[in-house]
XYZ file of C-alpha atoms in Angstrom:
431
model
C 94.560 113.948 109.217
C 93.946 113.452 112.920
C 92.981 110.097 113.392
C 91.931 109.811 117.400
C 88.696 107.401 118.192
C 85.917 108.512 117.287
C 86.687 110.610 113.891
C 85.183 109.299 110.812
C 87.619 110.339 108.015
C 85.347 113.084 105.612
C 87.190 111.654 102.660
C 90.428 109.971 100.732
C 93.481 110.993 102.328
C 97.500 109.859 102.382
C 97.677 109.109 105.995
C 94.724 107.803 106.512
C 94.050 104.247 105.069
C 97.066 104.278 102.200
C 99.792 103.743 104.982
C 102.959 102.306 103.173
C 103.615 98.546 105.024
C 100.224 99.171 107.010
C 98.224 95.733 106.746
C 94.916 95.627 105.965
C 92.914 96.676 109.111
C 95.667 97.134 111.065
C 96.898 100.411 110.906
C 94.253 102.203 113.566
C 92.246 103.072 111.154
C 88.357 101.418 110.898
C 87.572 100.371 107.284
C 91.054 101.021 106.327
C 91.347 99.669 102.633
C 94.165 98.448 100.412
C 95.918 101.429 98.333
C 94.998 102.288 94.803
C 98.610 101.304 93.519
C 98.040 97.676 94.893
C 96.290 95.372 91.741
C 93.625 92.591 93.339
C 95.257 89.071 93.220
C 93.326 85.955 93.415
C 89.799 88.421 93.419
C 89.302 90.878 95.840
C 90.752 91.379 99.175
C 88.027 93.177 100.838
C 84.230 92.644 102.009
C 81.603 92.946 99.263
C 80.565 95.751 100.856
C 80.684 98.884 98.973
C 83.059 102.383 99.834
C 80.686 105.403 100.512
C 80.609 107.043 97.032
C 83.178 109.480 96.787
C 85.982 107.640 98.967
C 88.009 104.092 97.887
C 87.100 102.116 95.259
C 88.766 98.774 93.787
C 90.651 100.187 90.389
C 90.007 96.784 88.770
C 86.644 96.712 89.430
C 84.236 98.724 87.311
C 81.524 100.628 89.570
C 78.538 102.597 88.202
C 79.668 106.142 88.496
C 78.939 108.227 91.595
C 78.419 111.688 91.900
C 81.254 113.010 94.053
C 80.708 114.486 97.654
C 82.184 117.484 98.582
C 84.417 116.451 101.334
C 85.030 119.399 103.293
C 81.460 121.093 103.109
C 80.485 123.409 105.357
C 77.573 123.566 107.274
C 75.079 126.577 105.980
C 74.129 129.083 108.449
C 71.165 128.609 110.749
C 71.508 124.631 110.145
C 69.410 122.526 113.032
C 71.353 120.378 115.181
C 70.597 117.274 113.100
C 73.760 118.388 110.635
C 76.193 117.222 112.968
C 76.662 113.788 114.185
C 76.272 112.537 117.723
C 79.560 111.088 120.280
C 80.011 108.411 118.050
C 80.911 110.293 114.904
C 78.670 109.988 111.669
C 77.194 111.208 108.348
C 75.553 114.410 108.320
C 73.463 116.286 106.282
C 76.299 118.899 105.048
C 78.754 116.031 105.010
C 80.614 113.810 107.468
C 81.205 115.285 111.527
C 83.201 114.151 113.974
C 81.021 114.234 117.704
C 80.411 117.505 119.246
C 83.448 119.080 121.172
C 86.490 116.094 119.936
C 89.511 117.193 118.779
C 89.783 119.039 115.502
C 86.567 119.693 115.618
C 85.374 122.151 112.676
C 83.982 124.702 114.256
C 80.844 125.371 116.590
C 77.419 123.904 115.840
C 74.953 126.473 115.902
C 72.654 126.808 119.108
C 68.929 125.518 119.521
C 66.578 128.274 119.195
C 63.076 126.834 120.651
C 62.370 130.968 120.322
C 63.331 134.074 119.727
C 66.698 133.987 120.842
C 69.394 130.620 119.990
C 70.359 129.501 123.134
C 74.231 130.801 123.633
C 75.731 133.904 124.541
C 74.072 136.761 122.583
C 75.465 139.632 120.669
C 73.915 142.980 120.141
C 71.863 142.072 116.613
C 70.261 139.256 118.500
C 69.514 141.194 121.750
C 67.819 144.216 119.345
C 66.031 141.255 117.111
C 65.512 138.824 119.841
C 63.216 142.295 121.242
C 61.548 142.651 118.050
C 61.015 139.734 117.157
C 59.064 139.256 120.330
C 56.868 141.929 120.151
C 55.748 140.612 116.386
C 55.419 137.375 117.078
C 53.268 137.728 120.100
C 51.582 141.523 119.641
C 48.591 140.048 120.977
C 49.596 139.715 124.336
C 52.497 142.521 124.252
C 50.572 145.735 122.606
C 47.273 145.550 124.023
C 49.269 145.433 128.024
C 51.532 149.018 126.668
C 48.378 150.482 124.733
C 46.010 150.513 128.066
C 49.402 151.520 130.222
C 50.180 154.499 127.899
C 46.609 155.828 127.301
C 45.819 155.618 131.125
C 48.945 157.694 131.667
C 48.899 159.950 128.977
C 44.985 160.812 130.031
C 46.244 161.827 133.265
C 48.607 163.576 131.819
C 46.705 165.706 129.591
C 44.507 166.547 132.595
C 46.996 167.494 134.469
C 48.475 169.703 132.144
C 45.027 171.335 131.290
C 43.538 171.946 134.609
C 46.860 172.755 136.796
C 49.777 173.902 134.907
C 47.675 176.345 132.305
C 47.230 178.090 136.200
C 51.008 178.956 136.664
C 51.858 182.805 136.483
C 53.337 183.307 132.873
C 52.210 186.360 131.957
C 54.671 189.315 131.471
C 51.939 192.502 132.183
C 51.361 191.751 135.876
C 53.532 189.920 138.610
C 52.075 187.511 140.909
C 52.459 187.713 144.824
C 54.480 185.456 146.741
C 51.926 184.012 148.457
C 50.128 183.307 144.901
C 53.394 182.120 143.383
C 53.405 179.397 146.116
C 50.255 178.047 146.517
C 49.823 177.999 142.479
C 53.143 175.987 142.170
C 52.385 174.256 145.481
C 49.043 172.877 143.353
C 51.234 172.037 140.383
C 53.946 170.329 142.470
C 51.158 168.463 144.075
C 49.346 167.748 140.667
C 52.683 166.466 139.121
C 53.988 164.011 142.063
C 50.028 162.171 141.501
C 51.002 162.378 137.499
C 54.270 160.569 138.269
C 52.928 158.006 140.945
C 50.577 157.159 138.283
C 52.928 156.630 135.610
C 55.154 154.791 137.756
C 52.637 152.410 138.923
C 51.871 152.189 135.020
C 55.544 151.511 134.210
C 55.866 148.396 137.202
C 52.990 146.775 135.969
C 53.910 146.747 132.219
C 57.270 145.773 133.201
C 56.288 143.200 135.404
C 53.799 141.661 132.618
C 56.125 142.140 129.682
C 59.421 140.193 131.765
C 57.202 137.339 132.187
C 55.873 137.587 128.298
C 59.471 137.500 127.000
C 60.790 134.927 129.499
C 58.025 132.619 127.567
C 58.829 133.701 124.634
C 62.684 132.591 125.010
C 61.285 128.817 125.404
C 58.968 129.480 122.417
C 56.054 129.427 124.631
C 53.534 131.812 123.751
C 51.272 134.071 126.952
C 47.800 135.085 127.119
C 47.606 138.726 128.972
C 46.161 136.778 131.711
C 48.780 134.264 131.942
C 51.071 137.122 132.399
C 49.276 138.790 135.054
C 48.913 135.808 137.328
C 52.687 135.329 137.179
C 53.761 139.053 137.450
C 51.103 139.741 140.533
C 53.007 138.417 143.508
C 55.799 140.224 143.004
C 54.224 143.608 141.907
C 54.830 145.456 145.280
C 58.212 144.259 145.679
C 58.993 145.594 142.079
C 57.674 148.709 143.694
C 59.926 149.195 146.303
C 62.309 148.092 143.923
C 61.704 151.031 141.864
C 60.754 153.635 144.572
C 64.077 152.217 146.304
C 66.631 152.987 143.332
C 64.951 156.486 142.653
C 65.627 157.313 146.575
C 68.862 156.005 146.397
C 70.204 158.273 143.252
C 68.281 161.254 145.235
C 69.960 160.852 148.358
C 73.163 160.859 146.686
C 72.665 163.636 144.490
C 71.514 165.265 147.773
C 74.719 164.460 149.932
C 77.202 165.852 146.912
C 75.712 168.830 146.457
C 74.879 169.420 150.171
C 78.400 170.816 150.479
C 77.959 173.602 148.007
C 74.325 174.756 149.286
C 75.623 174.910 152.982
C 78.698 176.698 151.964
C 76.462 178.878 149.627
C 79.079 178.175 146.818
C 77.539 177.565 143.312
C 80.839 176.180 142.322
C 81.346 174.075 144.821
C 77.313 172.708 144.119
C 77.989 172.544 140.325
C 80.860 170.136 141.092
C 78.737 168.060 143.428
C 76.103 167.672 140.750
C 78.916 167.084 137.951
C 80.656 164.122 140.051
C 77.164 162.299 140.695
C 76.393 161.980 137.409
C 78.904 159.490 136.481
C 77.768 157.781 139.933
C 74.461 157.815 138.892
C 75.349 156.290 135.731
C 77.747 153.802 137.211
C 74.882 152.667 139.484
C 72.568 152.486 137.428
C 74.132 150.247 134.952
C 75.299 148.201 137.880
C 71.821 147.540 139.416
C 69.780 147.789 135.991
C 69.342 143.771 136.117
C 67.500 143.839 139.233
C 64.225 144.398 137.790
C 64.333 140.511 135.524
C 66.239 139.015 138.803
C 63.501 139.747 141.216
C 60.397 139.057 138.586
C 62.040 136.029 136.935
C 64.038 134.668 140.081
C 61.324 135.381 142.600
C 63.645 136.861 144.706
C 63.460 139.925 147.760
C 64.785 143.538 146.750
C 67.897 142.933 147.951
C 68.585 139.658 146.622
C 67.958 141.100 142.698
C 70.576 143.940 143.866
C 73.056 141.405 144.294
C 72.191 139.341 141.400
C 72.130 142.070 139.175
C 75.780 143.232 140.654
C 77.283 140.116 140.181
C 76.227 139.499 136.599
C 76.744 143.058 135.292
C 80.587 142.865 136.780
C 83.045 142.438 134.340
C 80.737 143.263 131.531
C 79.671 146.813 132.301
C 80.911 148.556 129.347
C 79.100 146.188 127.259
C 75.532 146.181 128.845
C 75.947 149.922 129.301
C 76.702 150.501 125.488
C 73.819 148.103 124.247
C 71.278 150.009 126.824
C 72.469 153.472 125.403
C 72.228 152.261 121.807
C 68.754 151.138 122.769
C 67.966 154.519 124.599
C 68.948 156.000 121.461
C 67.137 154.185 119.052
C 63.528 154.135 121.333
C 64.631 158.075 121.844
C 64.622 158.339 117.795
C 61.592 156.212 117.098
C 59.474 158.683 119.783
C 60.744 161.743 118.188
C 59.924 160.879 114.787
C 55.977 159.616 116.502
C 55.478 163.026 119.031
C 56.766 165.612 116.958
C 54.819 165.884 113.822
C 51.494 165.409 115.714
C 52.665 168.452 118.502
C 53.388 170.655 115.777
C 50.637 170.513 113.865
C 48.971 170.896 117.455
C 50.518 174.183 118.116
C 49.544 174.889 114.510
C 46.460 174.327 115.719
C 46.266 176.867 118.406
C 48.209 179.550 116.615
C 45.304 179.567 114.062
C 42.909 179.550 116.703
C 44.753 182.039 119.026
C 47.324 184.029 117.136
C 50.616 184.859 118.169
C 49.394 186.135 121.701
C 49.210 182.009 122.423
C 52.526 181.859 122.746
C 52.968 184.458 124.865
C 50.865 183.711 127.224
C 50.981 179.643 127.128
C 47.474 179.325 125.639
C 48.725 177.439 122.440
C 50.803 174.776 124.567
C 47.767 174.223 126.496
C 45.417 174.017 124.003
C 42.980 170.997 123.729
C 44.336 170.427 120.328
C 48.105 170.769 120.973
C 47.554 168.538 124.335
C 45.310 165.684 122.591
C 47.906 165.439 119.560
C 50.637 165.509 121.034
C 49.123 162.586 123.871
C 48.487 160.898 120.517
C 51.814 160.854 119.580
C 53.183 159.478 123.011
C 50.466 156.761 123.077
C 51.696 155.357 119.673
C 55.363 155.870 120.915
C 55.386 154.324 124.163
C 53.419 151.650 122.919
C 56.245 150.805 120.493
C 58.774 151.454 122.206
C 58.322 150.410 125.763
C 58.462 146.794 124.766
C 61.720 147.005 122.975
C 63.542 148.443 126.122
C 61.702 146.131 128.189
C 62.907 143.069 126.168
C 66.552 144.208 125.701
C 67.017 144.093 129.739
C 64.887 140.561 129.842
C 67.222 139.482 127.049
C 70.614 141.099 129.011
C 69.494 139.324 132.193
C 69.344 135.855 129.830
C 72.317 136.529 128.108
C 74.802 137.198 131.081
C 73.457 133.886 132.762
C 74.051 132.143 130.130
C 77.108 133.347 129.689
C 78.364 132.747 133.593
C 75.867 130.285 134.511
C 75.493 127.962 131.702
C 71.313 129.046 131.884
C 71.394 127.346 128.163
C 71.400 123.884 129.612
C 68.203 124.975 132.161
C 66.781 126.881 129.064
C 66.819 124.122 127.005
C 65.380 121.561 129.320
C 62.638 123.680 130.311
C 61.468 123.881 126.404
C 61.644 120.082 126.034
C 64.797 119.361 123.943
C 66.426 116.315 125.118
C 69.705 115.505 126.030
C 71.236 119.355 124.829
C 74.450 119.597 126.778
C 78.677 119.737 125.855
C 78.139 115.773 124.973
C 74.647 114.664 124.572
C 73.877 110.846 123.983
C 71.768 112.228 120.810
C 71.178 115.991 118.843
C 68.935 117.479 120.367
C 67.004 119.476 117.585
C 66.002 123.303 118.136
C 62.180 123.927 117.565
């Protein structure tokens, strides 16, 4: 057994206590008693006071029996900090602990968790539940912010698709002009860029609400809608330029590799362009896809959450990128399994209503029926899944901090549990 200061011996052992020539309280170890061998002479040698049951006892003494404590008991998963004992050693609830951190210590004491995450690094299960977890525990504040976001967008949307792209040209009988070619996809170009502004205004702002909901949440703070909005409004247009910043960004750089090809008026040479930007693309997207938590959560200028986000994704790219794609692919899944049903049995819809000429000319697609469905299905889709992927890069952001800049200790503090650090004066205990 180790015996440094500071361990309290979990139970009976050889080297501790029963040292051959070792005098009574003299061999370094407190509360050291005399071996079991050794008979009492002249009454006994010790204190009256009583062994712990389950350690030394006097073998001329009779003592009422004691049920016997497991020495080496583990502690049981999701324990609070109050099994383990404090710096100077102790009895704990699964059994006896050295303090936090000595030597031999028995392995790691599991984190607070004042919410929905414990406060240490974070694997993938706890990222993915962490997410959930959020969203059910505080669907008041989360659902009704994606509900209004996705029904606003997918109304525009649907009028969009109704009133300008039922106009294009698809019908095989007669070709259009040139001239009507280009101002009817001139209208639809124009019509989809207002669609997109609108969803990406949409996007920010339940981005920008749902960081600051899940930042809460990680202190076990709950947020009103309002709360949320006060704290996500001054940095709203930054997030913006954020946004409109990354999408120029990959443009420009699509636009510079293919450039090449397109002056040369090589189609090989463009392919390749577009096939070496889209690992780039990737690659920088990973790279910067922290930025958006840094600036909200940090309060910090576009650039600055470019940085931040650089610095903490380095070294741990391949991880963040395969728990995003594994996330991608689950939200992609969960959509698919909303919006296709309900489109089908839209088209369904306009088949009976139309026939078979509906899909020739488009009619069926563009149906009220097919469109409403099928906006349905989206609504009910994003508003389950845009949380998730929303939380899972809050929860990234947290869990790469933590992991380089001990954001645990700050974490804890800021949801009220005392002294939580490598050697607190007391256990702290986890809400």
């Amino acid at each position: 057994m180790n015996d440094s200061p500071g361990w309290a011996v979990p139970g009976p052992s050889p080297s501790d206590g029963d040292r051959p020539g070792a005098p009574d309280g003299q061999d370094g170890t407190e509360g050291a008693r005399p071996p079991a061998q050794q008979p009492p002479a002249g009454g006994p040698k010790w204190s009256a006071e009583q062994p712990p049951p389950g350690e030394w006892s006097s073998p001329g003494t009779p003592q009422a029996p004691q049920p016997p404590q497991p020495p080496h008991q583990q502690p049981q998963p999701g324990a609070g900090w109050g099994s383990y004992a404090g710096p100077q050693g102790g009895q704990g609830r699964h059994g006896t602990y050295g303090p936090a951190g000595g030597p031999g210590q028995w392995g790691k004491p599991p984190a607070a968790k004042p919410g929905v995450i414990p406060l240490r690094p974070l694997d993938l299960g706890e990222i993915l539940d962490g997410a959930v977890a959020t969203m059910r525990s505080h669907w008041r504040s989360v659902l009704p912010i994606t509900l209004v976001v996705a029904t606003v967008v997918q109304v525009i949307t649907v009028l969009v698709q109704k009133y300008t792209l039922a106009d294009l040209p698809v019908t095989n009988d007669a070709q259009p002009s040139l001239r009507e070619l280009v101002d009817t996809l001139g209208g639809s170009m124009l019509a989809l860029v207002a669609n997109g502004f609108i969803q990406l205004i949409g996007t920010i702002v339940a981005t920008a609400m749902l960081t600051m909901i899940f930042s809460r949440a990680v202190l076990g703070h709950g947020s009103s809608i309002g709360t949320a909005w006060r704290e996500a409004r001054p940095q709203l247009l930054r997030l913006l330029g954020l946004t409109l910043l990354l999408g120029l960004g990959g443009a420009l750089l699509v636009g510079v590799l293919i450039a090449p090809g397109i002056a040369m008026g090589s189609v090989g040479v463009g392919l390749l362009g577009g096939f070496v930007a889209l690992p780039l693309l990737l690659w920088l997207g990973i790279k910067f896809s922290l930025a958006s938590p840094a600036l909200m959560l940090e309060k910090s200028s576009v650039p600055t959450s470019l940085r931040r986000s650089s610095r903490l994704v380095q070294g741990s790219w391949w991880r963040i990128f395969g728990i995003t794609a594994l996330t991608g692919l689950i939200t992609a899944f969960v959509s698919a399994i909303i919006v296709w049903p309900l489109t089908a049995v839209g088209l369904a819809i306009g088949l009976a209503d139309g026939g078979v000429a509906g899909l020739e000319d488009g009619t069926a697609a563009t149906g009220w029926a097919a469109l409403i469905l099928s906006a349905v299905g989206a609504v009910i889709a994003q508003t389950i899944t845009m949380p998730i992927q929303s939380g899972v890069t809050v929860l990234l952001y947290v869990d790469q901090r933590i992991r380089r800049e001990a954001l645990d200790l700050e974490l804890a503090r800021a949801a009220g549990l005392e002294n939580y650090g490598p050697d607190p004066a007391a256990p702290p205990t986890g809400g």
